[in-house]
mmCIF file of C-alpha atoms in Angstrom:
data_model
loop_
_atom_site.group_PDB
_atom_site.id
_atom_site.type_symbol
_atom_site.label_atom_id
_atom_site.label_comp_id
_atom_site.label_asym_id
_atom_site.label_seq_id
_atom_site.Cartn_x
_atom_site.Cartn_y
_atom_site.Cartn_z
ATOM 1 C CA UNK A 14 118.248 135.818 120.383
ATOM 2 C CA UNK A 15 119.378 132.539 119.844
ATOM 3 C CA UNK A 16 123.124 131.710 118.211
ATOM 4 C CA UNK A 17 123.526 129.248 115.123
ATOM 5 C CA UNK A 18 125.172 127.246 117.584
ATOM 6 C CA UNK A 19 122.074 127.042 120.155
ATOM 7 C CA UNK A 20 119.877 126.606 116.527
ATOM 8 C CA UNK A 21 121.929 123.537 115.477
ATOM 9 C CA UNK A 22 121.037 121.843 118.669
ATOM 10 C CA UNK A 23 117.042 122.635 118.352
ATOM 11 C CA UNK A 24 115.394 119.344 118.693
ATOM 12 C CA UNK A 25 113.424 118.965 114.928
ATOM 13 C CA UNK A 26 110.065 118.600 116.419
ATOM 14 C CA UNK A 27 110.129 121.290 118.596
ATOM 15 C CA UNK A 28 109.151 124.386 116.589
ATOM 16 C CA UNK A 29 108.475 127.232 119.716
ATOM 17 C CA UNK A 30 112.116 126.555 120.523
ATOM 18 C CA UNK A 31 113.832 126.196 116.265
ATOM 19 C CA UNK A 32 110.900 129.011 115.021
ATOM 20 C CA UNK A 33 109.528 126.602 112.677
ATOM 21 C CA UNK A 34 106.499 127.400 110.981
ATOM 22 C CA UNK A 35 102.934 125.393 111.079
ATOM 23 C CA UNK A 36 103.155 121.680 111.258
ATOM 24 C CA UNK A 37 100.901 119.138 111.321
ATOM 25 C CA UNK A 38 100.864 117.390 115.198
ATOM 26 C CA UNK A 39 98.759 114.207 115.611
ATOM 27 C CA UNK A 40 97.094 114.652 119.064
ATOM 28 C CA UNK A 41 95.058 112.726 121.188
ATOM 29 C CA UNK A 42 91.942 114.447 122.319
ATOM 30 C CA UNK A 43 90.468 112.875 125.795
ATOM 31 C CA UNK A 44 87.154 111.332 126.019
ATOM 32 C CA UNK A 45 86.317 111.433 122.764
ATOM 33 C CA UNK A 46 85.287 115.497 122.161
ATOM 34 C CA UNK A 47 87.424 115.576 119.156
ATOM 35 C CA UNK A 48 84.638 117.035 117.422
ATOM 36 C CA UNK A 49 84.121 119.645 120.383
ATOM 37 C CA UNK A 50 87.772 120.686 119.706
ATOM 38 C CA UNK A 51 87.467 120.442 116.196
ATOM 39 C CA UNK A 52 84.645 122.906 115.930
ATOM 40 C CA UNK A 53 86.469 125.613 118.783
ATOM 41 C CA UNK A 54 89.674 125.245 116.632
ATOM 42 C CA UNK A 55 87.436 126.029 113.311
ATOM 43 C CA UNK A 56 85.760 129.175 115.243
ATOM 44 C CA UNK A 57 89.752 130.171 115.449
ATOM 45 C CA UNK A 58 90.722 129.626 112.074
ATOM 46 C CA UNK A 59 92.967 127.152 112.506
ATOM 47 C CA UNK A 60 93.514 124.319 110.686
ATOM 48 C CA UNK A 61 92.496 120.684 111.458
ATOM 49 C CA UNK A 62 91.709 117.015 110.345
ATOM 50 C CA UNK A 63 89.336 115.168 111.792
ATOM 51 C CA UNK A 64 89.442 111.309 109.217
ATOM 52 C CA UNK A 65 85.455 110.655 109.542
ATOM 53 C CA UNK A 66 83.725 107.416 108.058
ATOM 54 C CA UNK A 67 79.859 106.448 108.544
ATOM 55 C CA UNK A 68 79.337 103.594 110.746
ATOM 56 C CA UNK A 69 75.709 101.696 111.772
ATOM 57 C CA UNK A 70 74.270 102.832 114.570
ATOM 58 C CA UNK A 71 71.928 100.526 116.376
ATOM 59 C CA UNK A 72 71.031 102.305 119.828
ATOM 60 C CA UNK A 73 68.380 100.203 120.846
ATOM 61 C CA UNK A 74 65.674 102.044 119.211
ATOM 62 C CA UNK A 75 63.528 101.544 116.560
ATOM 63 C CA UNK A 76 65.426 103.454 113.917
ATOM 64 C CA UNK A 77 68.861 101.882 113.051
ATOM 65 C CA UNK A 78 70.652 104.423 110.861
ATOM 66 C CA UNK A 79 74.222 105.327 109.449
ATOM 67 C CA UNK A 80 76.331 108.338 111.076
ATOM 68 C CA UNK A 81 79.486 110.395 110.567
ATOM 69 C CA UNK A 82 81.686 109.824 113.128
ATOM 70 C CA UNK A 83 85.288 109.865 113.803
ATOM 71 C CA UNK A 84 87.183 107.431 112.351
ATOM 72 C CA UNK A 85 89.692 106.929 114.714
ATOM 73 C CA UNK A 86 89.186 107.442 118.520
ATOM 74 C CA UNK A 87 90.469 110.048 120.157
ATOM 75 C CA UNK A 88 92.646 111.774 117.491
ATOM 76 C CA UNK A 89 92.980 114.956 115.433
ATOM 77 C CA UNK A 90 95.807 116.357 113.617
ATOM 78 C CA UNK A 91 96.507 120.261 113.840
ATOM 79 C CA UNK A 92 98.361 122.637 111.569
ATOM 80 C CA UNK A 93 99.664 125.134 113.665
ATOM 81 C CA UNK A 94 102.810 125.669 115.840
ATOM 82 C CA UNK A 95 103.265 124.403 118.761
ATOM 83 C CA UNK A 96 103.935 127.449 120.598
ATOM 84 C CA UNK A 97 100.876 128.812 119.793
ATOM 85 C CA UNK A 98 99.383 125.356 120.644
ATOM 86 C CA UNK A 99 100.282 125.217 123.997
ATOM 87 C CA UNK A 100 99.089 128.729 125.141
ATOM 88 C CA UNK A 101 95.461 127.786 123.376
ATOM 89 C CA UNK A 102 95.818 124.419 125.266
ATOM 90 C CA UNK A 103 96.459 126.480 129.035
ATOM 91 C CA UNK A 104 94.200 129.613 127.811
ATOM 92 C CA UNK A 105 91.209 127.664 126.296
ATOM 93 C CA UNK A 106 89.066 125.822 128.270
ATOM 94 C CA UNK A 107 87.574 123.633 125.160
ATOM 95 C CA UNK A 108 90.995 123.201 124.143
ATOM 96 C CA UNK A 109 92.558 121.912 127.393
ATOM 97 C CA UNK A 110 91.933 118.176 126.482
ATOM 98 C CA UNK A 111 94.022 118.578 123.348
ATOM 99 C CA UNK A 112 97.438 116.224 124.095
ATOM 100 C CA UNK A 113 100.594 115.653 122.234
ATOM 101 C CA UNK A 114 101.771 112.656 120.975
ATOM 102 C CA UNK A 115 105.154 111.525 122.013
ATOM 103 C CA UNK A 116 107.511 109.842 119.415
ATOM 104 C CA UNK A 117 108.381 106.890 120.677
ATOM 105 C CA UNK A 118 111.298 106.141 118.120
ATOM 106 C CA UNK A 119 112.983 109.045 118.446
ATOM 107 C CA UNK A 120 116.950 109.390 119.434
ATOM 108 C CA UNK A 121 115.456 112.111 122.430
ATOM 109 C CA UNK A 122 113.188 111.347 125.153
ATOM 110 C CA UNK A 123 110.139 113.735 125.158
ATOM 111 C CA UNK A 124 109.957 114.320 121.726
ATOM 112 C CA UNK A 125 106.717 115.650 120.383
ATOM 113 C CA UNK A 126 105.425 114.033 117.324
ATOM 114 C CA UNK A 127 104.638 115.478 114.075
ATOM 115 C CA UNK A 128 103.684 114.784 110.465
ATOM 116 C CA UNK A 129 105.453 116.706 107.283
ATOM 117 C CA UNK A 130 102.873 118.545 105.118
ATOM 118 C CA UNK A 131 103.664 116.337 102.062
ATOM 119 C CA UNK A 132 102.872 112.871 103.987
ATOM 120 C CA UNK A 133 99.789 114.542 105.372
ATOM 121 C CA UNK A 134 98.482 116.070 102.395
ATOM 122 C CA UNK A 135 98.568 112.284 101.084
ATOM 123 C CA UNK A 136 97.142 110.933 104.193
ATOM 124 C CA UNK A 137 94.158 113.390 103.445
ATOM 125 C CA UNK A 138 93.663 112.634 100.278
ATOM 126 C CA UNK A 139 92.861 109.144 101.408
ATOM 127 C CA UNK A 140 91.407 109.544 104.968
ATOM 128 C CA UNK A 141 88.995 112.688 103.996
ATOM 129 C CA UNK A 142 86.604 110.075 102.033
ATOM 130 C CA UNK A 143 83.937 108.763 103.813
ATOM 131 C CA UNK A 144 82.432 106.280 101.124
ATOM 132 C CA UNK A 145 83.470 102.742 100.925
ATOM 133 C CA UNK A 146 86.517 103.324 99.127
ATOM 134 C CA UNK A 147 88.296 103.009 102.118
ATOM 135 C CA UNK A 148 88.929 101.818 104.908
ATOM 136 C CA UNK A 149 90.565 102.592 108.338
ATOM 137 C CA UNK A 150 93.370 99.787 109.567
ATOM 138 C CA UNK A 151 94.000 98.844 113.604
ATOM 139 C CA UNK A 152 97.361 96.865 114.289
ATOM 140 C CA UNK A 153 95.471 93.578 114.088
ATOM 141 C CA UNK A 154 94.038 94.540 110.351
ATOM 142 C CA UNK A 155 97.520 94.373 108.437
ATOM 143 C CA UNK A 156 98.862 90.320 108.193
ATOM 144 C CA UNK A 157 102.211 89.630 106.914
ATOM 145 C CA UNK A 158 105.048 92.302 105.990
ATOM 146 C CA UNK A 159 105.416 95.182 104.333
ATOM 147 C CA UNK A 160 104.971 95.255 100.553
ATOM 148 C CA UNK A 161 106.275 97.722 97.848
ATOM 149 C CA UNK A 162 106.102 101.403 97.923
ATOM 150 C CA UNK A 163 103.660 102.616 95.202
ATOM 151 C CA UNK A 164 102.463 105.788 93.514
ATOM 152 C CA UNK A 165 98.698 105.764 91.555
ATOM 153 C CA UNK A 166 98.865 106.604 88.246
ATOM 154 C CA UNK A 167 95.296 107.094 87.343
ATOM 155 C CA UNK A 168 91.940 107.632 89.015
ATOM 156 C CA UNK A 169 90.289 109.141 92.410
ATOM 157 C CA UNK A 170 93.773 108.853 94.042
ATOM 158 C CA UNK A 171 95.849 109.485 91.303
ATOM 159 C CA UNK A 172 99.237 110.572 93.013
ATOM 160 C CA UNK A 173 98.774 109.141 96.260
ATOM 161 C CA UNK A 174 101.640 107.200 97.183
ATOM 162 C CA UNK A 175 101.321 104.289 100.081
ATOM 163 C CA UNK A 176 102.307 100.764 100.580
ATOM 164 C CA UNK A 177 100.995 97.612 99.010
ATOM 165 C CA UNK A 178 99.965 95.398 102.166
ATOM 166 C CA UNK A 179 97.668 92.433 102.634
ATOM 167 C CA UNK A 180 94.002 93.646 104.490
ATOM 168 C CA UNK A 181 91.742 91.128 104.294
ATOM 169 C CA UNK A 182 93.044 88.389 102.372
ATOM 170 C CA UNK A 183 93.259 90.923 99.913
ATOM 171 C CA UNK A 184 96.379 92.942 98.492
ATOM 172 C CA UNK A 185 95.792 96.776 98.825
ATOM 173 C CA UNK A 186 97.544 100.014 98.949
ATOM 174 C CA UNK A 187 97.726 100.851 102.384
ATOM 175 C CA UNK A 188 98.633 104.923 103.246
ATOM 176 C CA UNK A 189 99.973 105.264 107.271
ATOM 177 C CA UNK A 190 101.132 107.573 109.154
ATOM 178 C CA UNK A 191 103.279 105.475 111.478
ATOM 179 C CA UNK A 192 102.235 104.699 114.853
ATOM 180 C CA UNK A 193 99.373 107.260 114.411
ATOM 181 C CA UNK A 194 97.018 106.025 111.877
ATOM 182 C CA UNK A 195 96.841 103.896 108.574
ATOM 183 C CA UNK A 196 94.207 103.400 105.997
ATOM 184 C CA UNK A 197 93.529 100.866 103.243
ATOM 185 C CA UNK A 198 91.929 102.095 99.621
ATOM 186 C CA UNK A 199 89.555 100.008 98.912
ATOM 187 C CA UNK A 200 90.380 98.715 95.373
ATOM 188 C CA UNK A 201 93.193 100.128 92.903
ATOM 189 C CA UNK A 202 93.371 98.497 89.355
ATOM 190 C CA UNK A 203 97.029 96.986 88.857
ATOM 191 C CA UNK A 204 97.549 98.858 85.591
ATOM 192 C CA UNK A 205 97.384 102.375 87.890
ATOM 193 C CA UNK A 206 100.072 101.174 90.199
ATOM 194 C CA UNK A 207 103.976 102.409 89.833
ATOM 195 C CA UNK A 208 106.513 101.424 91.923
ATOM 196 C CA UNK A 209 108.533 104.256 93.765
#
């Protein structure tokens, strides 16, 4: 059993040694079989994202059509704790690609990153649409700096809060998860927007 003293000096992110409960870890999935591990971590009953959006698929026959696909490469975020993460990832074959994500801006090396359920659930609320009322950002997307922190007041994303930033030539409220993922809603009326 561990002493307060050894619990003060848990590293935050690591819950197997603090005995956190379920977080949310962004992890990078190898050769693209996020939706493989996706549908094995389903059959467990544990809890996933996978941010989908249709794209045009043109594979050189004669039927061109729109498909679901992942939105981002690579990636899936899972609710669980990383104790019971790593034995699934060493006891599961399916699961095996599954890799953590390193925070690279953290004070200690090796730190494992996660996301806190409330930035999440408003990452979700956002990236789980798969109409064209929004749209997934790369580095290269986002020009000029940071804008002001907003909440919406009104609509389809009434109480998402993100960050007004110019996509486009246009001014939008942008939600990220930083150095993970970000994505832009479409259009939000001014009127809806408070500052935070």
């Amino acid at each position: 059993m561990m002493t307060a003293n050894e619990k003060g000096r848990c590293l935050k992110h690591d819950t197997a040694m603090c005995g956190d409960p379920k977080v949310w870890f962004p992890m990078r999935v190898t050769y693209q079989r996020e939706m493989k591990v996706k549908a094995e971590l389903d059959r467990l009953g544990i809890e996933n994202f996978v941010p989908m959006t249709y794209k045009f698929i043109d594979d050189d026959t004669d039927n061109p059509h729109r498909e679901l696909v992942p939105a981002i490469n690579n990636l899936i975020f899972v609710h669980s704790s990383q104790e019971r993460i790593s034995h699934l990832k060493s006891s599961n074959e399916v699961l095996e690609p599954l890799r953590y994500m390193i925070d690279q801006t953290a004070q200690q090396p090796h730190t494992i990153m996660t996301v806190a359920d409330r930035q999440m659930e408003n990452f979700m609320r956002v990236a789980s649409r798969t109409d064209d009322s929004v749209m997934f950002l790369n580095k290269d997307s986002v020009v000029g700096k940071e804008g002001k922190r907003v909440m919406i007041t009104g609509g389809t994303f009434e109480g998402v809060t993100g960050v007004i930033r110019r996509v486009k030539r246009c001014k939008r409220v942008v939600v990220e998860l930083e150095g993970i993922a970000s994505v832009a809603i479409a259009f939000v009326p001014a009127g809806l927007l408070r500052e935070v």
